[in-house]
Amino acid sequence: MPYFIAVYDVNQKRVGKMLKLFRRYLTWIQNSVFEGELTEAQYQRLRHEANLLMEDSDGVVIYRMREERYHERHVLGEDKGRPQRFL
């Protein structure tokens, strides 16, 4: 399953809504930074819902990787949002 890293920069009025949206799909890592695996349908829904919330001055960047195993994660300082796997 593809692995995603997403970051956003939105007006302060929309930060709470964007945070709630991204937390529904991905794991919160740091302020406005999320990561995790998504199906293609989940990815498309996230993009659509984020686009509906955004205004002209807002921005979202989503990095897509083939699989989680193809990336390395290095954390300096406190690891605020370590992805967790639930069985």
PDB file of N, CA and C in Angstrom:
ATOM      1  N   MET A   1       0.845  -1.174   0.000  1.00  0.00           N
ATOM      2  CA  MET A   1       0.000   0.000   0.000  1.00  0.00           C
ATOM      3  C   MET A   1       0.894   1.243   0.000  1.00  0.00           C
ATOM      4  N   PRO A   2       0.556   2.240  -0.782  1.00  0.00           N
ATOM      5  CA  PRO A   2       1.385   3.457  -0.833  1.00  0.00           C
ATOM      6  C   PRO A   2       1.457   4.157   0.527  1.00  0.00           C
ATOM      7  N   TYR A   3       2.595   4.799   0.748  1.00  0.00           N
ATOM      8  CA  TYR A   3       2.855   5.521   1.997  1.00  0.00           C
ATOM      9  C   TYR A   3       2.927   7.002   1.669  1.00  0.00           C
ATOM     10  N   PHE A   4       2.323   7.829   2.512  1.00  0.00           N
ATOM     11  CA  PHE A   4       2.211   9.253   2.240  1.00  0.00           C
ATOM     12  C   PHE A   4       2.772  10.093   3.378  1.00  0.00           C
ATOM     13  N   ILE A   5       3.371  11.210   3.025  1.00  0.00           N
ATOM     14  CA  ILE A   5       3.728  12.259   3.973  1.00  0.00           C
ATOM     15  C   ILE A   5       3.021  13.508   3.474  1.00  0.00           C
ATOM     16  N   ALA A   6       2.265  14.143   4.354  1.00  0.00           N
ATOM     17  CA  ALA A   6       1.492  15.316   3.965  1.00  0.00           C
ATOM     18  C   ALA A   6       1.788  16.471   4.906  1.00  0.00           C
ATOM     19  N   VAL A   7       1.888  17.651   4.342  1.00  0.00           N
ATOM     20  CA  VAL A   7       2.086  18.877   5.122  1.00  0.00           C
ATOM     21  C   VAL A   7       1.134  19.932   4.577  1.00  0.00           C
ATOM     22  N   TYR A   8       0.684  20.799   5.468  1.00  0.00           N
ATOM     23  CA  TYR A   8      -0.172  21.875   4.998  1.00  0.00           C
ATOM     24  C   TYR A   8       0.197  23.179   5.669  1.00  0.00           C
ATOM     25  N   ASP A   9      -0.137  24.258   4.979  1.00  0.00           N
ATOM     26  CA  ASP A   9       0.053  25.608   5.480  1.00  0.00           C
ATOM     27  C   ASP A   9      -1.213  26.366   5.121  1.00  0.00           C
ATOM     28  N   VAL A  10      -2.092  26.521   6.100  1.00  0.00           N
ATOM     29  CA  VAL A  10      -3.376  27.167   5.848  1.00  0.00           C
ATOM     30  C   VAL A  10      -3.582  28.331   6.805  1.00  0.00           C
ATOM     31  N   ASN A  11      -4.520  29.195   6.473  1.00  0.00           N
ATOM     32  CA  ASN A  11      -4.868  30.314   7.330  1.00  0.00           C
ATOM     33  C   ASN A  11      -5.301  29.794   8.701  1.00  0.00           C
ATOM     34  N   GLN A  12      -4.977  30.539   9.723  1.00  0.00           N
ATOM     35  CA  GLN A  12      -5.241  30.119  11.103  1.00  0.00           C
ATOM     36  C   GLN A  12      -6.709  29.754  11.328  1.00  0.00           C
ATOM     37  N   LYS A  13      -7.617  30.383  10.593  1.00  0.00           N
ATOM     38  CA  LYS A  13      -9.048  30.091  10.740  1.00  0.00           C
ATOM     39  C   LYS A  13      -9.388  28.661  10.335  1.00  0.00           C
ATOM     40  N   ARG A  14      -8.579  28.062   9.458  1.00  0.00           N
ATOM     41  CA  ARG A  14      -8.874  26.721   8.955  1.00  0.00           C
ATOM     42  C   ARG A  14      -7.956  25.633   9.523  1.00  0.00           C
ATOM     43  N   VAL A  15      -7.028  25.999  10.380  1.00  0.00           N
ATOM     44  CA  VAL A  15      -6.076  25.012  10.909  1.00  0.00           C
ATOM     45  C   VAL A  15      -6.798  23.879  11.628  1.00  0.00           C
ATOM     46  N   GLY A  16      -7.766  24.195  12.475  1.00  0.00           N
ATOM     47  CA  GLY A  16      -8.476  23.160  13.230  1.00  0.00           C
ATOM     48  C   GLY A  16      -9.215  22.181  12.332  1.00  0.00           C
ATOM     49  N   LYS A  17      -9.880  22.708  11.313  1.00  0.00           N
ATOM     50  CA  LYS A  17     -10.611  21.837  10.379  1.00  0.00           C
ATOM     51  C   LYS A  17      -9.656  20.953   9.594  1.00  0.00           C
ATOM     52  N   MET A  18      -8.543  21.534   9.158  1.00  0.00           N
ATOM     53  CA  MET A  18      -7.571  20.761   8.383  1.00  0.00           C
ATOM     54  C   MET A  18      -6.937  19.690   9.274  1.00  0.00           C
ATOM     55  N   LEU A  19      -6.630  20.031  10.516  1.00  0.00           N
ATOM     56  CA  LEU A  19      -6.067  19.064  11.463  1.00  0.00           C
ATOM     57  C   LEU A  19      -7.009  17.877  11.631  1.00  0.00           C
ATOM     58  N   LYS A  20      -8.289  18.142  11.868  1.00  0.00           N
ATOM     59  CA  LYS A  20      -9.265  17.059  12.040  1.00  0.00           C
ATOM     60  C   LYS A  20      -9.353  16.192  10.787  1.00  0.00           C
ATOM     61  N   LEU A  21      -9.345  16.826   9.630  1.00  0.00           N
ATOM     62  CA  LEU A  21      -9.407  16.080   8.375  1.00  0.00           C
ATOM     63  C   LEU A  21      -8.216  15.145   8.234  1.00  0.00           C
ATOM     64  N   PHE A  22      -7.015  15.687   8.366  1.00  0.00           N
ATOM     65  CA  PHE A  22      -5.824  14.862   8.156  1.00  0.00           C
ATOM     66  C   PHE A  22      -5.682  13.776   9.215  1.00  0.00           C
ATOM     67  N   ARG A  23      -6.129  14.040  10.439  1.00  0.00           N
ATOM     68  CA  ARG A  23      -6.070  13.011  11.486  1.00  0.00           C
ATOM     69  C   ARG A  23      -7.006  11.848  11.191  1.00  0.00           C
ATOM     70  N   ARG A  24      -8.044  12.060  10.417  1.00  0.00           N
ATOM     71  CA  ARG A  24      -8.939  10.965  10.048  1.00  0.00           C
ATOM     72  C   ARG A  24      -8.257   9.978   9.111  1.00  0.00           C
ATOM     73  N   TYR A  25      -7.257  10.442   8.373  1.00  0.00           N
ATOM     74  CA  TYR A  25      -6.629   9.613   7.354  1.00  0.00           C
ATOM     75  C   TYR A  25      -5.200   9.191   7.689  1.00  0.00           C
ATOM     76  N   LEU A  26      -4.442  10.045   8.370  1.00  0.00           N
ATOM     77  CA  LEU A  26      -3.011   9.802   8.586  1.00  0.00           C
ATOM     78  C   LEU A  26      -2.638  10.013  10.052  1.00  0.00           C
ATOM     79  N   THR A  27      -1.428   9.661  10.392  1.00  0.00           N
ATOM     80  CA  THR A  27      -0.918   9.823  11.750  1.00  0.00           C
ATOM     81  C   THR A  27      -0.253  11.180  11.892  1.00  0.00           C
ATOM     82  N   TRP A  28      -0.650  11.913  12.915  1.00  0.00           N
ATOM     83  CA  TRP A  28      -0.068  13.225  13.194  1.00  0.00           C
ATOM     84  C   TRP A  28       1.373  13.048  13.655  1.00  0.00           C
ATOM     85  N   ILE A  29       2.305  13.811  13.080  1.00  0.00           N
ATOM     86  CA  ILE A  29       3.717  13.717  13.413  1.00  0.00           C
ATOM     87  C   ILE A  29       4.186  14.982  14.120  1.00  0.00           C
ATOM     88  N   GLN A  30       3.906  16.114  13.561  1.00  0.00           N
ATOM     89  CA  GLN A  30       4.253  17.418  14.120  1.00  0.00           C
ATOM     90  C   GLN A  30       3.246  18.421  13.601  1.00  0.00           C
ATOM     91  N   ASN A  31       3.349  19.670  14.049  1.00  0.00           N
ATOM     92  CA  ASN A  31       2.416  20.685  13.567  1.00  0.00           C
ATOM     93  C   ASN A  31       2.291  20.615  12.044  1.00  0.00           C
ATOM     94  N   SER A  32       1.104  20.335  11.589  1.00  0.00           N
ATOM     95  CA  SER A  32       0.780  20.317  10.158  1.00  0.00           C
ATOM     96  C   SER A  32       1.548  19.271   9.355  1.00  0.00           C
ATOM     97  N   VAL A  33       2.042  18.210  10.002  1.00  0.00           N
ATOM     98  CA  VAL A  33       2.784  17.146   9.311  1.00  0.00           C
ATOM     99  C   VAL A  33       2.156  15.799   9.690  1.00  0.00           C
ATOM    100  N   PHE A  34       1.866  14.992   8.665  1.00  0.00           N
ATOM    101  CA  PHE A  34       1.208  13.706   8.861  1.00  0.00           C
ATOM    102  C   PHE A  34       1.861  12.662   7.971  1.00  0.00           C
ATOM    103  N   GLU A  35       1.738  11.392   8.374  1.00  0.00           N
ATOM    104  CA  GLU A  35       2.249  10.313   7.523  1.00  0.00           C
ATOM    105  C   GLU A  35       1.442   9.050   7.753  1.00  0.00           C
ATOM    106  N   GLY A  36       1.497   8.151   6.770  1.00  0.00           N
ATOM    107  CA  GLY A  36       0.833   6.863   6.908  1.00  0.00           C
ATOM    108  C   GLY A  36       0.459   6.262   5.570  1.00  0.00           C
ATOM    109  N   GLU A  37      -0.103   5.077   5.632  1.00  0.00           N
ATOM    110  CA  GLU A  37      -0.525   4.353   4.441  1.00  0.00           C
ATOM    111  C   GLU A  37      -1.980   4.682   4.125  1.00  0.00           C
ATOM    112  N   LEU A  38      -2.276   4.797   2.842  1.00  0.00           N
ATOM    113  CA  LEU A  38      -3.636   5.037   2.379  1.00  0.00           C
ATOM    114  C   LEU A  38      -3.909   4.182   1.154  1.00  0.00           C
ATOM    115  N   THR A  39      -5.142   3.766   1.035  1.00  0.00           N
ATOM    116  CA  THR A  39      -5.554   3.145  -0.223  1.00  0.00           C
ATOM    117  C   THR A  39      -5.714   4.268  -1.251  1.00  0.00           C
ATOM    118  N   GLU A  40      -5.841   3.912  -2.501  1.00  0.00           N
ATOM    119  CA  GLU A  40      -6.044   4.929  -3.533  1.00  0.00           C
ATOM    120  C   GLU A  40      -7.337   5.696  -3.285  1.00  0.00           C
ATOM    121  N   ALA A  41      -8.393   4.996  -2.867  1.00  0.00           N
ATOM    122  CA  ALA A  41      -9.671   5.659  -2.602  1.00  0.00           C
ATOM    123  C   ALA A  41      -9.542   6.640  -1.431  1.00  0.00           C
ATOM    124  N   GLN A  42      -8.860   6.236  -0.369  1.00  0.00           N
ATOM    125  CA  GLN A  42      -8.651   7.133   0.773  1.00  0.00           C
ATOM    126  C   GLN A  42      -7.848   8.361   0.360  1.00  0.00           C
ATOM    127  N   TYR A  43      -6.827   8.154  -0.439  1.00  0.00           N
ATOM    128  CA  TYR A  43      -5.996   9.260  -0.914  1.00  0.00           C
ATOM    129  C   TYR A  43      -6.821  10.255  -1.728  1.00  0.00           C
ATOM    130  N   GLN A  44      -7.653   9.750  -2.607  1.00  0.00           N
ATOM    131  CA  GLN A  44      -8.488  10.624  -3.428  1.00  0.00           C
ATOM    132  C   GLN A  44      -9.504  11.388  -2.586  1.00  0.00           C
ATOM    133  N   ARG A  45     -10.102  10.711  -1.572  1.00  0.00           N
ATOM    134  CA  ARG A  45     -11.047  11.394  -0.682  1.00  0.00           C
ATOM    135  C   ARG A  45     -10.356  12.482   0.122  1.00  0.00           C
ATOM    136  N   LEU A  46      -9.159  12.194   0.648  1.00  0.00           N
ATOM    137  CA  LEU A  46      -8.409  13.186   1.415  1.00  0.00           C
ATOM    138  C   LEU A  46      -8.114  14.406   0.552  1.00  0.00           C
ATOM    139  N   ARG A  47      -7.641  14.183  -0.653  1.00  0.00           N
ATOM    140  CA  ARG A  47      -7.348  15.305  -1.555  1.00  0.00           C
ATOM    141  C   ARG A  47      -8.597  16.133  -1.834  1.00  0.00           C
ATOM    142  N   HIS A  48      -9.685  15.456  -2.096  1.00  0.00           N
ATOM    143  CA  HIS A  48     -10.941  16.151  -2.393  1.00  0.00           C
ATOM    144  C   HIS A  48     -11.410  16.977  -1.191  1.00  0.00           C
ATOM    145  N   GLU A  49     -11.434  16.372  -0.008  1.00  0.00           N
ATOM    146  CA  GLU A  49     -11.899  17.060   1.191  1.00  0.00           C
ATOM    147  C   GLU A  49     -10.980  18.228   1.560  1.00  0.00           C
ATOM    148  N   ALA A  50      -9.668  18.048   1.401  1.00  0.00           N
ATOM    149  CA  ALA A  50      -8.724  19.137   1.686  1.00  0.00           C
ATOM    150  C   ALA A  50      -8.951  20.287   0.707  1.00  0.00           C
ATOM    151  N   ASN A  51      -9.181  19.956  -0.544  1.00  0.00           N
ATOM    152  CA  ASN A  51      -9.420  20.988  -1.562  1.00  0.00           C
ATOM    153  C   ASN A  51     -10.673  21.802  -1.250  1.00  0.00           C
ATOM    154  N   LEU A  52     -11.689  21.164  -0.701  1.00  0.00           N
ATOM    155  CA  LEU A  52     -12.920  21.867  -0.343  1.00  0.00           C
ATOM    156  C   LEU A  52     -12.693  22.861   0.799  1.00  0.00           C
ATOM    157  N   LEU A  53     -11.766  22.543   1.712  1.00  0.00           N
ATOM    158  CA  LEU A  53     -11.479  23.418   2.854  1.00  0.00           C
ATOM    159  C   LEU A  53     -10.557  24.581   2.502  1.00  0.00           C
ATOM    160  N   MET A  54      -9.768  24.430   1.464  1.00  0.00           N
ATOM    161  CA  MET A  54      -8.726  25.403   1.148  1.00  0.00           C
ATOM    162  C   MET A  54      -9.260  26.664   0.490  1.00  0.00           C
ATOM    163  N   GLU A  55      -8.526  27.747   0.708  1.00  0.00           N
ATOM    164  CA  GLU A  55      -8.767  29.006   0.009  1.00  0.00           C
ATOM    165  C   GLU A  55      -7.485  29.368  -0.737  1.00  0.00           C
ATOM    166  N   ASP A  56      -7.499  30.475  -1.463  1.00  0.00           N
ATOM    167  CA  ASP A  56      -6.401  30.838  -2.357  1.00  0.00           C
ATOM    168  C   ASP A  56      -5.022  30.857  -1.714  1.00  0.00           C
ATOM    169  N   SER A  57      -4.898  31.336  -0.496  1.00  0.00           N
ATOM    170  CA  SER A  57      -3.582  31.478   0.133  1.00  0.00           C
ATOM    171  C   SER A  57      -3.108  30.208   0.832  1.00  0.00           C
ATOM    172  N   ASP A  58      -3.911  29.146   0.845  1.00  0.00           N
ATOM    173  CA  ASP A  58      -3.574  27.896   1.528  1.00  0.00           C
ATOM    174  C   ASP A  58      -2.770  26.970   0.631  1.00  0.00           C
ATOM    175  N   GLY A  59      -2.051  26.047   1.252  1.00  0.00           N
ATOM    176  CA  GLY A  59      -1.287  25.077   0.490  1.00  0.00           C
ATOM    177  C   GLY A  59      -1.197  23.732   1.194  1.00  0.00           C
ATOM    178  N   VAL A  60      -1.201  22.674   0.406  1.00  0.00           N
ATOM    179  CA  VAL A  60      -1.028  21.309   0.892  1.00  0.00           C
ATOM    180  C   VAL A  60      -0.006  20.641  -0.019  1.00  0.00           C
ATOM    181  N   VAL A  61       0.958  19.942   0.584  1.00  0.00           N
ATOM    182  CA  VAL A  61       1.932  19.167  -0.186  1.00  0.00           C
ATOM    183  C   VAL A  61       1.830  17.725   0.293  1.00  0.00           C
ATOM    184  N   ILE A  62       1.669  16.789  -0.650  1.00  0.00           N
ATOM    185  CA  ILE A  62       1.573  15.366  -0.313  1.00  0.00           C
ATOM    186  C   ILE A  62       2.647  14.621  -1.086  1.00  0.00           C
ATOM    187  N   TYR A  63       3.513  13.938  -0.342  1.00  0.00           N
ATOM    188  CA  TYR A  63       4.552  13.103  -0.941  1.00  0.00           C
ATOM    189  C   TYR A  63       4.050  11.668  -0.924  1.00  0.00           C
ATOM    190  N   ARG A  64       4.154  11.003  -2.064  1.00  0.00           N
ATOM    191  CA  ARG A  64       3.694   9.623  -2.183  1.00  0.00           C
ATOM    192  C   ARG A  64       4.892   8.719  -2.427  1.00  0.00           C
ATOM    193  N   MET A  65       5.005   7.669  -1.617  1.00  0.00           N
ATOM    194  CA  MET A  65       6.060   6.672  -1.789  1.00  0.00           C
ATOM    195  C   MET A  65       5.418   5.323  -2.073  1.00  0.00           C
ATOM    196  N   ARG A  66       6.144   4.490  -2.726  1.00  0.00           N
ATOM    197  CA  ARG A  66       5.567   3.189  -3.082  1.00  0.00           C
ATOM    198  C   ARG A  66       5.116   2.412  -1.850  1.00  0.00           C
ATOM    199  N   GLU A  67       5.979   2.336  -0.859  1.00  0.00           N
ATOM    200  CA  GLU A  67       5.661   1.618   0.374  1.00  0.00           C
ATOM    201  C   GLU A  67       6.453   2.241   1.512  1.00  0.00           C
ATOM    202  N   GLU A  68       5.994   2.011   2.734  1.00  0.00           N
ATOM    203  CA  GLU A  68       6.663   2.558   3.910  1.00  0.00           C
ATOM    204  C   GLU A  68       8.123   2.118   3.972  1.00  0.00           C
ATOM    205  N   ARG A  69       8.411   0.920   3.542  1.00  0.00           N
ATOM    206  CA  ARG A  69       9.770   0.390   3.659  1.00  0.00           C
ATOM    207  C   ARG A  69      10.786   1.132   2.797  1.00  0.00           C
ATOM    208  N   TYR A  70      10.307   1.955   1.853  1.00  0.00           N
ATOM    209  CA  TYR A  70      11.207   2.675   0.966  1.00  0.00           C
ATOM    210  C   TYR A  70      11.626   4.045   1.491  1.00  0.00           C
ATOM    211  N   HIS A  71      11.333   4.317   2.731  1.00  0.00           N
ATOM    212  CA  HIS A  71      11.781   5.596   3.283  1.00  0.00           C
ATOM    213  C   HIS A  71      12.461   5.377   4.629  1.00  0.00           C
ATOM    214  N   GLU A  72      13.316   6.294   4.979  1.00  0.00           N
ATOM    215  CA  GLU A  72      13.957   6.295   6.290  1.00  0.00           C
ATOM    216  C   GLU A  72      13.437   7.493   7.042  1.00  0.00           C
ATOM    217  N   ARG A  73      13.239   7.334   8.327  1.00  0.00           N
ATOM    218  CA  ARG A  73      12.720   8.416   9.155  1.00  0.00           C
ATOM    219  C   ARG A  73      13.737   8.703  10.240  1.00  0.00           C
ATOM    220  N   HIS A  74      14.241   9.914  10.262  1.00  0.00           N
ATOM    221  CA  HIS A  74      15.199  10.344  11.276  1.00  0.00           C
ATOM    222  C   HIS A  74      14.568  11.483  12.062  1.00  0.00           C
ATOM    223  N   VAL A  75      14.536  11.360  13.375  1.00  0.00           N
ATOM    224  CA  VAL A  75      13.927  12.375  14.221  1.00  0.00           C
ATOM    225  C   VAL A  75      15.002  12.993  15.110  1.00  0.00           C
ATOM    226  N   LEU A  76      15.065  14.301  15.108  1.00  0.00           N
ATOM    227  CA  LEU A  76      15.930  15.033  16.023  1.00  0.00           C
ATOM    228  C   LEU A  76      15.024  15.685  17.053  1.00  0.00           C
ATOM    229  N   GLY A  77      15.263  15.463  18.315  1.00  0.00           N
ATOM    230  CA  GLY A  77      14.392  16.004  19.355  1.00  0.00           C
ATOM    231  C   GLY A  77      13.256  15.052  19.652  1.00  0.00           C
ATOM    232  N   GLU A  78      12.207  15.589  20.245  1.00  0.00           N
ATOM    233  CA  GLU A  78      11.066  14.788  20.678  1.00  0.00           C
ATOM    234  C   GLU A  78      10.288  14.241  19.490  1.00  0.00           C
ATOM    235  N   ASP A  79       9.997  12.951  19.535  1.00  0.00           N
ATOM    236  CA  ASP A  79       9.183  12.297  18.499  1.00  0.00           C
ATOM    237  C   ASP A  79       7.732  12.385  18.940  1.00  0.00           C
ATOM    238  N   LYS A  80       7.039  13.412  18.485  1.00  0.00           N
ATOM    239  CA  LYS A  80       5.699  13.723  18.975  1.00  0.00           C
ATOM    240  C   LYS A  80       4.618  12.775  18.473  1.00  0.00           C
ATOM    241  N   GLY A  81       4.788  12.211  17.327  1.00  0.00           N
ATOM    242  CA  GLY A  81       3.695  11.446  16.754  1.00  0.00           C
ATOM    243  C   GLY A  81       4.120  10.186  16.081  1.00  0.00           C
ATOM    244  N   ARG A  82       4.856   9.342  16.744  1.00  0.00           N
ATOM    245  CA  ARG A  82       5.339   8.107  16.142  1.00  0.00           C
ATOM    246  C   ARG A  82       4.182   7.282  15.619  1.00  0.00           C
ATOM    247  N   PRO A  83       4.182   6.924  14.342  1.00  0.00           N
ATOM    248  CA  PRO A  83       3.116   6.078  13.805  1.00  0.00           C
ATOM    249  C   PRO A  83       3.014   4.774  14.589  1.00  0.00           C
ATOM    250  N   GLN A  84       1.774   4.359  14.812  1.00  0.00           N
ATOM    251  CA  GLN A  84       1.536   3.124  15.553  1.00  0.00           C
ATOM    252  C   GLN A  84       0.719   2.177  14.696  1.00  0.00           C
ATOM    253  N   ARG A  85       0.969   0.929  14.864  1.00  0.00           N
ATOM    254  CA  ARG A  85       0.225  -0.094  14.137  1.00  0.00           C
ATOM    255  C   ARG A  85      -0.681  -0.813  15.135  1.00  0.00           C
ATOM    256  N   PHE A  86      -1.937  -0.942  14.777  1.00  0.00           N
ATOM    257  CA  PHE A  86      -2.883  -1.672  15.615  1.00  0.00           C
ATOM    258  C   PHE A  86      -3.254  -2.948  14.908  1.00  0.00           C
ATOM    259  N   LEU A  87      -3.285  -4.026  15.651  1.00  0.00           N
ATOM    260  CA  LEU A  87      -3.668  -5.312  15.061  1.00  0.00           C
ATOM    261  C   LEU A  87      -5.110  -5.631  15.399  1.00  0.00           C
TER     262      LEU A  87
END
